[in-house]
Short mmCIF file of C-alpha atoms in Angstrom, two decimals:
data_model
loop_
_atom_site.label_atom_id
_atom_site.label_comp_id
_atom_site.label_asym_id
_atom_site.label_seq_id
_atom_site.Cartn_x
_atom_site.Cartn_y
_atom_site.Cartn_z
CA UNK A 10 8.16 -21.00 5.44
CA UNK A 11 6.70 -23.87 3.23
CA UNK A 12 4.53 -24.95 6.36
CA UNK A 13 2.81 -21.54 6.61
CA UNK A 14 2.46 -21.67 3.18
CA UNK A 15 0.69 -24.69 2.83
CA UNK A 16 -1.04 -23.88 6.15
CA UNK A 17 -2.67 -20.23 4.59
CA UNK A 18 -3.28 -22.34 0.80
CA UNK A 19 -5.32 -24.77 2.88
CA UNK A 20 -6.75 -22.32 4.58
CA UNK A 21 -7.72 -20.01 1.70
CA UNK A 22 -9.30 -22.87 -0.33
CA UNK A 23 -11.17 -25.29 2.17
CA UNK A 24 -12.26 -22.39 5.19
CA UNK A 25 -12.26 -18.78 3.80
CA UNK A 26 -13.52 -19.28 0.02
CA UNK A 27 -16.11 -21.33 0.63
CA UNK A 28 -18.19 -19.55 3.41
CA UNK A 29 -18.44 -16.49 1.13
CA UNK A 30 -19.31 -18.86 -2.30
CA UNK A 31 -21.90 -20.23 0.06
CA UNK A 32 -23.32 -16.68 -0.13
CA UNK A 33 -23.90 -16.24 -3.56
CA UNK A 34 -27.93 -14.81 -4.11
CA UNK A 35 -28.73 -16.28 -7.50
CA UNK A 36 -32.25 -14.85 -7.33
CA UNK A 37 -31.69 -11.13 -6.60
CA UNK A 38 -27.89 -11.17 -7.55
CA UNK A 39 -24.58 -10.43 -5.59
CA UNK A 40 -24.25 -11.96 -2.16
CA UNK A 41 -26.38 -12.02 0.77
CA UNK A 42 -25.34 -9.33 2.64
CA UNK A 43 -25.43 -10.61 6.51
CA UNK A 44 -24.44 -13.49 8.22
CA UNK A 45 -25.41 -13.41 11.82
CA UNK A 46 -23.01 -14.22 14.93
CA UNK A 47 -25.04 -17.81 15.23
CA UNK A 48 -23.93 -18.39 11.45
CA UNK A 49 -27.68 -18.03 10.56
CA UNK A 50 -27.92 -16.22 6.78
CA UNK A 51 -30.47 -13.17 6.27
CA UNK A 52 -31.14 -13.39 2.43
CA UNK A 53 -32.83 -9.98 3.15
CA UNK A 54 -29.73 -8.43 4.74
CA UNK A 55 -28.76 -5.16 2.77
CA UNK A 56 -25.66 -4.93 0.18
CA UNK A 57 -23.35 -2.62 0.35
CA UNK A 58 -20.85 -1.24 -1.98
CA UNK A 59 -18.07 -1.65 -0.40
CA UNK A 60 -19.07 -5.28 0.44
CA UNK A 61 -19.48 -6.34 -3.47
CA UNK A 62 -16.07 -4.46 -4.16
CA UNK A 63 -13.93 -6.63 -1.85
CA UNK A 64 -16.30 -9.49 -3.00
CA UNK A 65 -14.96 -9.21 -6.66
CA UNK A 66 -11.64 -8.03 -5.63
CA UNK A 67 -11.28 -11.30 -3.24
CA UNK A 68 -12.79 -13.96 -6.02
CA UNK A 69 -10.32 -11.90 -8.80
CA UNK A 70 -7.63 -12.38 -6.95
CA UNK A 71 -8.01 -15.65 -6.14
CA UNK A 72 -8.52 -16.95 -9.57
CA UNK A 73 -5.59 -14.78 -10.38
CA UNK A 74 -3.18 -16.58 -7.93
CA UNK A 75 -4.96 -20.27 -8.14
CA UNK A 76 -6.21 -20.00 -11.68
CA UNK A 77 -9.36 -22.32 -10.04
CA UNK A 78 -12.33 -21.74 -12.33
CA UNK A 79 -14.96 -21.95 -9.32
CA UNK A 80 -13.30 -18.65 -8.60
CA UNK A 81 -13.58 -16.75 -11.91
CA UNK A 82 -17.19 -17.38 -12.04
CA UNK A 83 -17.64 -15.72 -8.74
CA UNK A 84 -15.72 -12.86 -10.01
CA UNK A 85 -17.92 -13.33 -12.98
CA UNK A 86 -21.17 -13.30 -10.98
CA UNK A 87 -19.75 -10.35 -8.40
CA UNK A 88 -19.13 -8.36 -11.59
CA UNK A 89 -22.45 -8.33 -13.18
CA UNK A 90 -24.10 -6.98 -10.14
CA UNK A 91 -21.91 -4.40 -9.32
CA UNK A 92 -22.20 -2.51 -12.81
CA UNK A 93 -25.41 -3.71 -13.14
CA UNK A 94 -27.23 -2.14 -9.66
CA UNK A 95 -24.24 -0.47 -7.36
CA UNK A 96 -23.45 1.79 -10.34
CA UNK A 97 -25.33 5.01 -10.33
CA UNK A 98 -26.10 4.71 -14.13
CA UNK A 99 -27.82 8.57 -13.57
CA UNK A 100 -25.34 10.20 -11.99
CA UNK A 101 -22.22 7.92 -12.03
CA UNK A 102 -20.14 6.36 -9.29
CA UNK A 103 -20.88 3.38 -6.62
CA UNK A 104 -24.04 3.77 -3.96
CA UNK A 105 -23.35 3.06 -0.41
CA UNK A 106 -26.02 0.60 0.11
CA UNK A 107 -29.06 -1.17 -1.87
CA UNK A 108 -31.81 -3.27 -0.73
CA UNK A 109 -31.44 -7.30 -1.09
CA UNK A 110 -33.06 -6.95 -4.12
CA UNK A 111 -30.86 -4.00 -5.25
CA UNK A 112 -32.82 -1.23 -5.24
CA UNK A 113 -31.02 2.15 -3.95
CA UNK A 114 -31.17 2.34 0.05
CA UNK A 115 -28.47 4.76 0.81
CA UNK A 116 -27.61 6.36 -2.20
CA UNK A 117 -24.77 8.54 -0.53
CA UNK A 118 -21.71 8.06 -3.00
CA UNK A 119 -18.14 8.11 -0.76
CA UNK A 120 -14.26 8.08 -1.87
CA UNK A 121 -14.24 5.14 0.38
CA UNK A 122 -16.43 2.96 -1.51
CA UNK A 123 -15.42 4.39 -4.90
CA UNK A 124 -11.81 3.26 -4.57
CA UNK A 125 -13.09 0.02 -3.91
CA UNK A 126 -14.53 -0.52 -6.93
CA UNK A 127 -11.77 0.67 -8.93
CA UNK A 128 -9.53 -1.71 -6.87
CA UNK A 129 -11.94 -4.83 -7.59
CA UNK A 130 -13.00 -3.40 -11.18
CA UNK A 131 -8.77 -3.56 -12.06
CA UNK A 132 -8.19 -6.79 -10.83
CA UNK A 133 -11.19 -8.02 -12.69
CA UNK A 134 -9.20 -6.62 -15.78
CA UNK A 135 -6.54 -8.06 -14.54
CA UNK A 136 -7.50 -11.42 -15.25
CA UNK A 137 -10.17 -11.05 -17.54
CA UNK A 138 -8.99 -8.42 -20.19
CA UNK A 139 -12.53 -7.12 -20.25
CA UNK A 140 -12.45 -3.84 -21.64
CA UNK A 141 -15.72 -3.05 -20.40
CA UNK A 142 -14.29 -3.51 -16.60
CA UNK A 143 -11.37 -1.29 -17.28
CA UNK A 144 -13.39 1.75 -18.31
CA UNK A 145 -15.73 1.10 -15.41
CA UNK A 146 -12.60 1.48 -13.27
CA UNK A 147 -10.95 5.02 -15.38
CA UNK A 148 -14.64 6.23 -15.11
CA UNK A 149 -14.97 6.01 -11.08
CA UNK A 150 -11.34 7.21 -11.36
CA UNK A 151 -12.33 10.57 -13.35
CA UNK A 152 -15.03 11.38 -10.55
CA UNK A 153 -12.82 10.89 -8.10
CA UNK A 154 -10.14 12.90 -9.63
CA UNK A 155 -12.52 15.57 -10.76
CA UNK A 156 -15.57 15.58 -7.65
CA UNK A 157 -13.74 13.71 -4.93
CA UNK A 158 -10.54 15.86 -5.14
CA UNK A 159 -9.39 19.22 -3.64
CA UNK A 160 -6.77 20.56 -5.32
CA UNK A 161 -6.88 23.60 -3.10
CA UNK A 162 -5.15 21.64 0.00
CA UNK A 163 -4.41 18.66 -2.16
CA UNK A 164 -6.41 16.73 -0.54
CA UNK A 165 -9.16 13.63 -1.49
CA UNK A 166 -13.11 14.44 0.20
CA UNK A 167 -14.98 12.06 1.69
CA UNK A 168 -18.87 11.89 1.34
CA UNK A 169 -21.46 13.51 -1.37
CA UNK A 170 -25.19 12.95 -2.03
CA UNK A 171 -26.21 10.39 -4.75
CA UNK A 172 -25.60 13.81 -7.19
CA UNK A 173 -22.44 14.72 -6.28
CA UNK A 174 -22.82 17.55 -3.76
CA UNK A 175 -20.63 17.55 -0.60
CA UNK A 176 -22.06 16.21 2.76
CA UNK A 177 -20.60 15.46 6.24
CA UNK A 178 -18.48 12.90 6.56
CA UNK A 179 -20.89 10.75 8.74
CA UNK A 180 -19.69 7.59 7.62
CA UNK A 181 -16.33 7.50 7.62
CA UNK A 182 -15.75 9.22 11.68
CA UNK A 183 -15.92 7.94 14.71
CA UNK A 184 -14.98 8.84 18.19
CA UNK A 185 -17.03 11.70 18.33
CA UNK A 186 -15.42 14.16 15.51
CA UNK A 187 -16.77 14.40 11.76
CA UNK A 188 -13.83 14.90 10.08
CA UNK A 189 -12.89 16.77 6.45
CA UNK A 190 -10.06 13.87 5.88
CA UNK A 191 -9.32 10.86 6.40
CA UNK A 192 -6.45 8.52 6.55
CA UNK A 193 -8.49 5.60 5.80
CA UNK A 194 -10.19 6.80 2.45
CA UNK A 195 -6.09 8.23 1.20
CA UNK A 196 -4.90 4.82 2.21
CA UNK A 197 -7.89 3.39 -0.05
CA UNK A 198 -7.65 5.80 -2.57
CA UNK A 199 -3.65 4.69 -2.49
CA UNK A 200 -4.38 0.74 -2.85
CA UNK A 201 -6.97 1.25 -5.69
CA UNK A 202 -4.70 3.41 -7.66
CA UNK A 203 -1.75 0.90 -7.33
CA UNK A 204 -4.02 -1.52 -9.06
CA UNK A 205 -5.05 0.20 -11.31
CA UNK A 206 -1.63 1.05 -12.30
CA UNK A 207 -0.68 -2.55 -12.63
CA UNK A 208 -4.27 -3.30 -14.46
CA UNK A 209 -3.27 -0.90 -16.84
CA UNK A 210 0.39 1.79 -16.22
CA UNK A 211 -0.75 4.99 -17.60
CA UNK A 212 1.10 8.24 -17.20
CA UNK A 213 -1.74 10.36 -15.03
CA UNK A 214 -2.59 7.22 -12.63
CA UNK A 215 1.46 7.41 -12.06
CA UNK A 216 1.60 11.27 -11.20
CA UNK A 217 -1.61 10.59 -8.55
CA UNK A 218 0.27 7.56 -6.94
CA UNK A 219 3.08 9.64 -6.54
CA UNK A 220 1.31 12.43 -5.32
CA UNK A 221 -0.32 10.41 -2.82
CA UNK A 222 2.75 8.68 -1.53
CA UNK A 223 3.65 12.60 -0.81
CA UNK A 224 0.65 13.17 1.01
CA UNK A 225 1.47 10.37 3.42
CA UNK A 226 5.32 11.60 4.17
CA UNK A 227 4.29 14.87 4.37
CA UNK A 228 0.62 15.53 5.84
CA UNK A 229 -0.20 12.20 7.52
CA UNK A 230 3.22 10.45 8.93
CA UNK A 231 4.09 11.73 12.20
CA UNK A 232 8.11 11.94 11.81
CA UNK A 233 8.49 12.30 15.51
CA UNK A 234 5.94 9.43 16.57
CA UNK A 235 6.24 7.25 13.46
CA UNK A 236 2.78 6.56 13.93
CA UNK A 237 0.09 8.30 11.53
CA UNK A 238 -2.54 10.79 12.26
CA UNK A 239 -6.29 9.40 11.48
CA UNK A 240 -8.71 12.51 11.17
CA UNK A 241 -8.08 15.95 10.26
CA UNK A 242 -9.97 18.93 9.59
CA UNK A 243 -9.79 20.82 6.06
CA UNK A 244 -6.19 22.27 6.77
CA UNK A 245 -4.80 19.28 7.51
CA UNK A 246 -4.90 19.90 10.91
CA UNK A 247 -5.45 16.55 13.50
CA UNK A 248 -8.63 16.11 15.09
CA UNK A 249 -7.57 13.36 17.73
CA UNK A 250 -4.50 11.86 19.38
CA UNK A 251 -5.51 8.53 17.77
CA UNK A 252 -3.42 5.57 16.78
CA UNK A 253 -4.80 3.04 14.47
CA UNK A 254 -2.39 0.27 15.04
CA UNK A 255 -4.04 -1.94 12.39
CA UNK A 256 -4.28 1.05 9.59
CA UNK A 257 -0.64 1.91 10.28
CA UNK A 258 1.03 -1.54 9.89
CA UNK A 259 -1.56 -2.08 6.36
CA UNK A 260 -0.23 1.47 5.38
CA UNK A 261 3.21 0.07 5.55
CA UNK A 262 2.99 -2.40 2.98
CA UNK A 263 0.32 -0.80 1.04
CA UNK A 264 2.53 2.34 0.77
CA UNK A 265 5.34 0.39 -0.13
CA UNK A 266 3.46 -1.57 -3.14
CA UNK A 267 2.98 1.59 -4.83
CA UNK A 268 6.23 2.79 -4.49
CA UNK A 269 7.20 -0.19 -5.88
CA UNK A 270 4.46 -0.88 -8.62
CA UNK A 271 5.60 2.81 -10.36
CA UNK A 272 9.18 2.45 -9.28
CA UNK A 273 9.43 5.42 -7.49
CA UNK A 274 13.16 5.40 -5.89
CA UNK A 275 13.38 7.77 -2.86
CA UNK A 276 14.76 6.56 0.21
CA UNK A 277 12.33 9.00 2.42
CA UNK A 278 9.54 7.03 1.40
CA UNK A 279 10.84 3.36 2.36
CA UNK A 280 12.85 4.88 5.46
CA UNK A 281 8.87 5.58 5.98
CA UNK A 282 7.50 2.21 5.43
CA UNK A 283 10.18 0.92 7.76
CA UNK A 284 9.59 3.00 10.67
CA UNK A 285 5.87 2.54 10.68
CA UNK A 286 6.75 -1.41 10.70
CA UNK A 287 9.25 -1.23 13.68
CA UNK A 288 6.96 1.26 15.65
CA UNK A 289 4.21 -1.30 15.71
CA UNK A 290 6.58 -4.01 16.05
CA UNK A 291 8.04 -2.40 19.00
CA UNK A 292 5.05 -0.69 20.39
CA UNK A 293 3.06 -1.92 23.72
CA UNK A 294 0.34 -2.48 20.62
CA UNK A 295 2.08 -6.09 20.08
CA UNK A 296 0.57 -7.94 23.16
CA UNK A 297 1.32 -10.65 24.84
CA UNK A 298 -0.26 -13.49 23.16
CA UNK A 299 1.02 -12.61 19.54
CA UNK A 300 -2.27 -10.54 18.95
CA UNK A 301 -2.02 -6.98 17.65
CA UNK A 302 -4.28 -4.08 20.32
CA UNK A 303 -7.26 -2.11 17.63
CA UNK A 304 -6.27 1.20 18.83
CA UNK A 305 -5.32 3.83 21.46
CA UNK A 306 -7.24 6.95 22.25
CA UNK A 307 -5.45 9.45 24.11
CA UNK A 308 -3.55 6.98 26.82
CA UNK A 309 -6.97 4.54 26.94
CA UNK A 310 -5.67 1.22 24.92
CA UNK A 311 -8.40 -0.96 23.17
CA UNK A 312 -7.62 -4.29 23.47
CA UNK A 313 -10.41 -5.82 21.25
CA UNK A 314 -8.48 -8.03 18.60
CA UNK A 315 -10.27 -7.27 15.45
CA UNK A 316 -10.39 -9.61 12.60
CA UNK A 317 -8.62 -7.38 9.99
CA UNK A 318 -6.31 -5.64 12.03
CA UNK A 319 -4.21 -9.40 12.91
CA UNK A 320 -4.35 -9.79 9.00
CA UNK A 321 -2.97 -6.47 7.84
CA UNK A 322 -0.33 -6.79 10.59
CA UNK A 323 0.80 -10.42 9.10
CA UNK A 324 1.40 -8.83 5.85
CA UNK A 325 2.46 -5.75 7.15
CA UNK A 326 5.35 -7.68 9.06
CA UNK A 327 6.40 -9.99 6.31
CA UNK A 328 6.56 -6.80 3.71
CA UNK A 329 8.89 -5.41 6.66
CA UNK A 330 11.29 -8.86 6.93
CA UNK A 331 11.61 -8.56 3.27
CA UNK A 332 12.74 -4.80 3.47
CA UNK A 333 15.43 -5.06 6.45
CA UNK A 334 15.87 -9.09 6.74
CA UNK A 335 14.93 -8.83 10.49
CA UNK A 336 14.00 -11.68 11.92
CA UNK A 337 11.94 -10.45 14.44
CA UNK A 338 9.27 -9.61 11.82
CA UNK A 339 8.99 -13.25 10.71
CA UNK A 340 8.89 -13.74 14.82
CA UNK A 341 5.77 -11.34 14.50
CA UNK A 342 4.66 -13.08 11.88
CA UNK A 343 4.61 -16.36 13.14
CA UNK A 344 3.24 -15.71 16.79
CA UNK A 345 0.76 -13.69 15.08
CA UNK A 346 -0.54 -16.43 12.75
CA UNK A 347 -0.71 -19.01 16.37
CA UNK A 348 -2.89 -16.36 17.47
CA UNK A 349 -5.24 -15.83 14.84
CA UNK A 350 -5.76 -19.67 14.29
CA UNK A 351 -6.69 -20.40 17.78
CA UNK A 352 -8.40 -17.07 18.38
CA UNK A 353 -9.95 -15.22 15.32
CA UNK A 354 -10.53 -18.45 13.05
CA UNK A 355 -14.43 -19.93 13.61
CA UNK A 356 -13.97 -23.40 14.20
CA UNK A 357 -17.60 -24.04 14.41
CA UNK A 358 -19.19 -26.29 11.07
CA UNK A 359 -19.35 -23.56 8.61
CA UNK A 360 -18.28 -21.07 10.72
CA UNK A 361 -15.33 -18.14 8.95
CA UNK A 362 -13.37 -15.45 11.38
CA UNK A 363 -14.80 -14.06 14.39
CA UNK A 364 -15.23 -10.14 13.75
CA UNK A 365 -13.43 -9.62 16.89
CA UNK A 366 -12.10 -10.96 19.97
CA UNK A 367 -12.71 -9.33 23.49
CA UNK A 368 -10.08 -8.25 25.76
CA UNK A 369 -11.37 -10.88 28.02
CA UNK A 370 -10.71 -13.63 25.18
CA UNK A 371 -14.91 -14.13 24.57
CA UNK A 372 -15.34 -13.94 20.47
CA UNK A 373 -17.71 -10.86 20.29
CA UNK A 374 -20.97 -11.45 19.32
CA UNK A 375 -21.45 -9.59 16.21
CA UNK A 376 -22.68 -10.55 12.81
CA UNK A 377 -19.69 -12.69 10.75
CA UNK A 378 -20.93 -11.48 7.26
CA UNK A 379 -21.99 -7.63 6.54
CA UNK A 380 -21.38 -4.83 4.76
CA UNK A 381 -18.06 -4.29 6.41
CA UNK A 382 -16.78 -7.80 6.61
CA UNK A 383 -16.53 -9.50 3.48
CA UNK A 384 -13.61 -12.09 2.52
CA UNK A 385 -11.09 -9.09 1.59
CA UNK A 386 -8.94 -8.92 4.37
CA UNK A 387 -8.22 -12.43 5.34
CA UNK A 388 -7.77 -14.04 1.99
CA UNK A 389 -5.78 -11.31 1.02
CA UNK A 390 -3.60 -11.82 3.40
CA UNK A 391 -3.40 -15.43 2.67
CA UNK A 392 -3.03 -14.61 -1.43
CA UNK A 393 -0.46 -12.04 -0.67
CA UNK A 394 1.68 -14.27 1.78
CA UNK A 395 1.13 -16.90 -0.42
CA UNK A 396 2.85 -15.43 -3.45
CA UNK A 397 5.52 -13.49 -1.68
CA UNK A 398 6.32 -17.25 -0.60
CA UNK A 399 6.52 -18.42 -3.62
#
């Protein structure tokens, strides 16, 4: 284990870090928000909210585990544009997209995004005890609680207008249904509460957590299946026989940190975060070369290896090992990590991860830097490895 762990530290610091620090837009703040597949950077590449989340989630976290200064004044830096310009200061909560010079572009305000901001916004606290941060965070929590949930089929929405009024769920469906609720925004709504809990344990972020953790056992977890259903339609009904094998295997281990974070005891719930593990561990998802399949439409497999989905799964595995000391999760783990380094890892000078690989082993051409891929994935699962090893 102390190999890996060195090998993910080294990683971390001297490949992953420093591609996004590179990034840093001191003229117009934040980031520039696209690197393209041939590593060339458009300053004038859009900036999304979601993107400057996991930005100062990754740079928090990484000062929180490292204690490197380099790192806090990222966070720092990430920080001041996200309250600055991706907070509505009018009508409250996180845009979807701005300009490169931060001016409003999409000004649609999602759960999605707005978890990710309380997420980042309580690990800034974390390690910064900035007050200011913290009510940042219990304000985007409040709209959720208040605008983004519906207490009628307990349930969180998805997408509103930059004042608050429902829309379509455009952005958050895919495979040819728009659907009323998603998987993806609970699991997100999930991770940013556990933070927040841990930024700061209060009694109502507790009850949510647990309500949540509900939602998944009850609404989303297919008990017969193991897997979990991905888009549903108001009454909780599913839209698709989908499997997500990459958001099942995160949901393991992110459902199990907030179980653990408010110490909620119920053997239902980790019986849960087991099964999910084994069914992906087991499942003709797990191919051949250590890689993890994206997903599985009806009985039509995708085989593209995506970037995040063979870093969720490392975690996911080693969160497993821990729960039921089976080795064949830290079997998973390792074959999974050969993969990824001589796969998904950009060995070209100043090159990061691939976004994806093909089925046909080709690194797909798309852009390496965007509004969806930012450093959160991979360097949390090297800061998350890298303290459970410790």
């Amino acid at each position: 284990m102390s190999k890996l762990k060195n090998e993910l530290e080294n990683h971390l610091l001297t490949h992953i870090l420093p591609f996004w620090m590179k990034l840093k837009d001191e003229q117009n703040g934040g980031f520039y928000g696209t690197v393209n597949y041939d590593l060339t950077v458009d300053k004038q590449g859009d900036k999304g909210g979601i993107q400057i989340s996991r930005f100062l989630w990754s740079f928090s976290a990484a000062y929180r585990i490292t204690k490197k200064p380099e790192y806090l004044e990222i966070a720092h830096h990430a920080y001041q544009f996200l309250v600055e310009k991706m907070f509505d200061h009018e009508h409250q909560g996180l845009f979807w997209l701005l300009d490169y010079q931060g001016n409003p572009k999409e000004t649609q305000k999602h759960i999605y995004t707005q978890s990710f901001g309380i997420y980042a916004l309580s690990e800034y606290y974390r390690v910064t005890k900035n007050e200011e941060a913290l009510k940042y965070a219990n304000t985007i929590f409040d709209l959720v609680e208040t605008l983004g949930f519906d207490k009628e089929n307990n349930a969180y929405k998805e997408e509103f207008d930059r004042s608050w009024n429902e829309l379509p769920n455009d952005k958050l469906s895919e495979n040819g249904v728009i659907a009323d609720i998603t998987t993806n925004t609970h699991l997100h709504v999930l991770e940013a509460y556990t933070n927040l809990y841990k930024a700061n344990p209060t009694k109502i972020v507790k009850e949510r957590i647990t309500n949540l953790v509900e939602v998944f056992y009850e609404k989303i977890f297919n008990k017969e299946t193991k897997f979990l259903k991905v888009f549903f339609d108001k009454q909780w009904n599913s839209l698709l026989d989908l499997k997500s094998f990459g958001h099942d295997i995160e949901a393991s281990w992110l459902i199990d940190d907030a179980i653990k974070a408010i110490g909620l005891e119920d053997d239902r719930y980790v019986q849960m975060v087991i099964d999910i593990a084994y069914n992906i561990g087991n499942s003709h998802a797990i191919l051949k070369d250590g890689s993890l399949a994206n997903e599985q439409l009806g009985d039509k497999v995708d085989y593209t290896r995506v970037w995040w989905v063979q870093a969720e799964a490392i975690v996911g595995f080693q969160n497993a090992y821990e729960r039921t000391k089976d080795e064949k999760f830290l079997q998973l783990v390792e074959h999974l990590w050969a993969y990824i380094k001589e796969n998904i890892v950009d060995h070209r000078e100043g090159g990061e991860w691939y976004w994806s690989v093909e089925p046909d082993g080709k690194p797909t051409e798309r852009a390496v830097g965007e509004p969806w891929k930012t450093p959160y994935h991979n360097s949390r699962f090297c800061l998350e490895m890298i303290e459970r090893m410790n």
